[in-house]
PDB file of C-alpha atoms in Angstrom:
ATOM      1  CA  MET A   1      26.918  -1.852  10.922  1.00 51.00           C
ATOM      2  CA  THR A   2      24.500  -2.386   8.026  1.00 54.00           C
ATOM      3  CA  ARG A   3      23.649  -5.830   9.417  1.00 55.00           C
ATOM      4  CA  ARG A   4      22.850  -4.249  12.791  1.00 52.00           C
ATOM      5  CA  ILE A   5      20.510  -1.736  11.103  1.00 54.00           C
ATOM      6  CA  THR A   6      18.839  -4.545   9.148  1.00 54.00           C
ATOM      7  CA  LEU A   7      18.350  -6.594  12.322  1.00 47.00           C
ATOM      8  CA  ALA A   8      16.997  -3.581  14.186  1.00 49.00           C
ATOM      9  CA  LEU A   9      14.561  -2.871  11.355  1.00 52.00           C
ATOM     10  CA  ALA A  10      13.441  -6.521  11.294  1.00 53.00           C
ATOM     11  CA  ALA A  11      12.841  -6.424  15.056  1.00 50.00           C
ATOM     12  CA  LEU A  12      10.878  -3.190  14.721  1.00 53.00           C
ATOM     13  CA  LEU A  13       8.695  -4.603  11.959  1.00 58.00           C
ATOM     14  CA  ALA A  14       8.058  -7.768  13.964  1.00 61.00           C
ATOM     15  CA  ALA A  15       6.979  -5.703  16.967  1.00 55.00           C
ATOM     16  CA  ALA A  16       4.747  -3.325  14.970  1.00 54.00           C
ATOM     17  CA  PRO A  17       1.509  -5.324  15.422  1.00 56.00           C
ATOM     18  CA  ILE A  18       2.093  -5.491  19.174  1.00 51.00           C
ATOM     19  CA  VAL A  19       2.794  -1.772  19.401  1.00 45.00           C
ATOM     20  CA  ALA A  20      -0.212  -0.912  17.222  1.00 50.00           C
ATOM     21  CA  THR A  21      -2.602  -2.821  19.464  1.00 49.00           C
ATOM     22  CA  ALA A  22      -1.161  -1.117  22.533  1.00 47.00           C
ATOM     23  CA  LEU A  23      -1.790   2.373  21.165  1.00 45.00           C
ATOM     24  CA  PRO A  24      -5.000   4.191  22.020  1.00 47.00           C
ATOM     25  CA  ALA A  25      -7.592   4.090  19.255  1.00 47.00           C
ATOM     26  CA  ALA A  26      -7.176   7.814  18.557  1.00 45.00           C
ATOM     27  CA  ALA A  27      -3.508   7.273  17.733  1.00 50.00           C
ATOM     28  CA  GLN A  28      -4.414   4.581  15.221  1.00 60.00           C
ATOM     29  CA  GLY A  29      -6.741   6.726  13.133  1.00 58.00           C
ATOM     30  CA  PRO A  30     -10.473   7.126  12.906  1.00 65.00           C
ATOM     31  CA  ALA A  31     -12.580   4.704  14.903  1.00 90.00           C
ATOM     32  CA  CYS A  32     -14.665   2.934  12.289  1.00 97.00           C
ATOM     33  CA  THR A  33     -17.592   1.113  13.836  1.00 97.00           C
ATOM     34  CA  ARG A  34     -19.232  -1.545  11.714  1.00 98.00           C
ATOM     35  CA  PRO A  35     -23.024  -1.471  12.036  1.00 98.00           C
ATOM     36  CA  ASP A  36     -24.882  -4.551  13.185  1.00 98.00           C
ATOM     37  CA  ARG A  37     -26.621  -6.498  10.457  1.00 98.00           C
ATOM     38  CA  PRO A  38     -30.398  -6.064  10.788  1.00 97.00           C
ATOM     39  CA  LYS A  39     -32.570  -9.094  11.427  1.00 96.00           C
ATOM     40  CA  LEU A  40     -34.912  -9.508   8.476  1.00 96.00           C
ATOM     41  CA  PRO A  41     -38.389 -11.009   8.532  1.00 95.00           C
ATOM     42  CA  PRO A  42     -38.996 -14.289   6.698  1.00 94.00           C
ATOM     43  CA  GLY A  43     -41.048 -12.634   3.937  1.00 89.00           C
ATOM     44  CA  LYS A  44     -43.680 -15.311   3.224  1.00 90.00           C
ATOM     45  CA  LYS A  45     -45.250 -15.094   6.690  1.00 89.00           C
ATOM     46  CA  SER A  46     -44.616 -11.371   7.294  1.00 93.00           C
ATOM     47  CA  LYS A  47     -47.318  -8.728   7.662  1.00 95.00           C
ATOM     48  CA  GLY A  48     -47.272  -5.187   6.280  1.00 95.00           C
ATOM     49  CA  PRO A  49     -46.198  -3.411   9.502  1.00 96.00           C
ATOM     50  CA  GLU A  50     -43.395  -5.937  10.037  1.00 96.00           C
ATOM     51  CA  MET A  51     -42.146  -5.350   6.476  1.00 96.00           C
ATOM     52  CA  GLU A  52     -42.327  -1.567   6.934  1.00 97.00           C
ATOM     53  CA  ALA A  53     -40.286  -1.790  10.139  1.00 97.00           C
ATOM     54  CA  ALA A  54     -37.735  -4.003   8.379  1.00 97.00           C
ATOM     55  CA  GLU A  55     -37.544  -1.541   5.496  1.00 97.00           C
ATOM     56  CA  LYS A  56     -36.654   1.230   7.975  1.00 98.00           C
ATOM     57  CA  LYS A  57     -34.009  -0.994   9.611  1.00 98.00           C
ATOM     58  CA  VAL A  58     -32.450  -1.767   6.223  1.00 98.00           C
ATOM     59  CA  GLY A  59     -32.435   1.944   5.341  1.00 98.00           C
ATOM     60  CA  ASP A  60     -30.747   2.826   8.650  1.00 98.00           C
ATOM     61  CA  TYR A  61     -28.270  -0.013   8.161  1.00 98.00           C
ATOM     62  CA  THR A  62     -27.455   1.191   4.640  1.00 98.00           C
ATOM     63  CA  THR A  63     -26.820   4.733   5.886  1.00 98.00           C
ATOM     64  CA  LYS A  64     -24.553   3.479   8.682  1.00 98.00           C
ATOM     65  CA  MET A  65     -22.736   1.021   6.396  1.00 98.00           C
ATOM     66  CA  THR A  66     -22.047   3.795   3.863  1.00 98.00           C
ATOM     67  CA  ALA A  67     -20.513   5.921   6.645  1.00 98.00           C
ATOM     68  CA  TYR A  68     -18.513   2.912   7.865  1.00 98.00           C
ATOM     69  CA  LEU A  69     -17.109   2.241   4.385  1.00 98.00           C
ATOM     70  CA  LYS A  70     -16.139   5.923   4.003  1.00 98.00           C
ATOM     71  CA  CYS A  71     -14.405   5.729   7.378  1.00 98.00           C
ATOM     72  CA  LEU A  72     -12.456   2.644   6.269  1.00 98.00           C
ATOM     73  CA  ASP A  73     -11.412   4.443   3.075  1.00 98.00           C
ATOM     74  CA  LYS A  74     -10.119   7.375   5.137  1.00 97.00           C
ATOM     75  CA  ALA A  75      -8.306   5.054   7.558  1.00 97.00           C
ATOM     76  CA  LYS A  76      -6.660   3.272   4.619  1.00 97.00           C
ATOM     77  CA  THR A  77      -5.621   6.556   2.993  1.00 97.00           C
ATOM     78  CA  ASP A  78      -4.233   7.843   6.304  1.00 97.00           C
ATOM     79  CA  ALA A  79      -2.289   4.611   6.876  1.00 97.00           C
ATOM     80  CA  MET A  80      -0.842   4.665   3.367  1.00 98.00           C
ATOM     81  CA  THR A  81       0.209   8.309   3.778  1.00 98.00           C
ATOM     82  CA  GLU A  82       1.861   7.536   7.108  1.00 98.00           C
ATOM     83  CA  HIS A  83       3.633   4.505   5.636  1.00 98.00           C
ATOM     84  CA  LYS A  84       4.946   6.550   2.710  1.00 98.00           C
ATOM     85  CA  GLY A  85       6.216   9.200   5.134  1.00 98.00           C
ATOM     86  CA  VAL A  86       8.041   6.628   7.247  1.00 98.00           C
ATOM     87  CA  ILE A  87       9.681   5.098   4.178  1.00 98.00           C
ATOM     88  CA  GLU A  88      10.763   8.533   2.918  1.00 97.00           C
ATOM     89  CA  GLU A  89      12.145   9.418   6.353  1.00 98.00           C
ATOM     90  CA  TRP A  90      13.928   6.048   6.560  1.00 97.00           C
ATOM     91  CA  ASN A  91      15.524   6.630   3.146  1.00 97.00           C
ATOM     92  CA  GLY A  92      16.778   9.995   4.431  1.00 96.00           C
ATOM     93  CA  VAL A  93      18.251   8.291   7.499  1.00 96.00           C
ATOM     94  CA  ILE A  94      20.008   5.747   5.272  1.00 96.00           C
ATOM     95  CA  ASP A  95      21.391   8.501   3.016  1.00 96.00           C
ATOM     96  CA  ALA A  96      22.683  10.444   6.033  1.00 95.00           C
ATOM     97  CA  TYR A  97      24.273   7.313   7.454  1.00 95.00           C
ATOM     98  CA  LYS A  98      25.994   6.494   4.177  1.00 95.00           C
ATOM     99  CA  LYS A  99      27.570   9.970   4.145  1.00 94.00           C
ATOM    100  CA  ASN A 100      28.941   9.537   7.657  1.00 91.00           C
ATOM    101  CA  PRO A 101      28.870   5.883   8.800  1.00 84.00           C
ATOM    102  CA  GLY A 102      29.356   5.466  12.518  1.00 77.00           C
TER     103      GLY A 102
END
């Protein structure tokens, strides 16, 4: 019976990436959207207005990238919490099974 549980767990773990990609984005955690990298002027041949516009683009990019990185941190924390919960639940299932093997 233990071998069957081990094989079932191995099959579940192998299928996890397939299942995760099939889930809607909301079920996978926050949707973190990476900002597009701004196109920067060459510098040597740039004029003042072009540099000012680029400065604004870099500022906007920095703001969006900071939010993106915070989102990734939250997604990682959420995933780690979920993983810990699954492992704890699985250990409970194993303990219950050991007390009354089928």
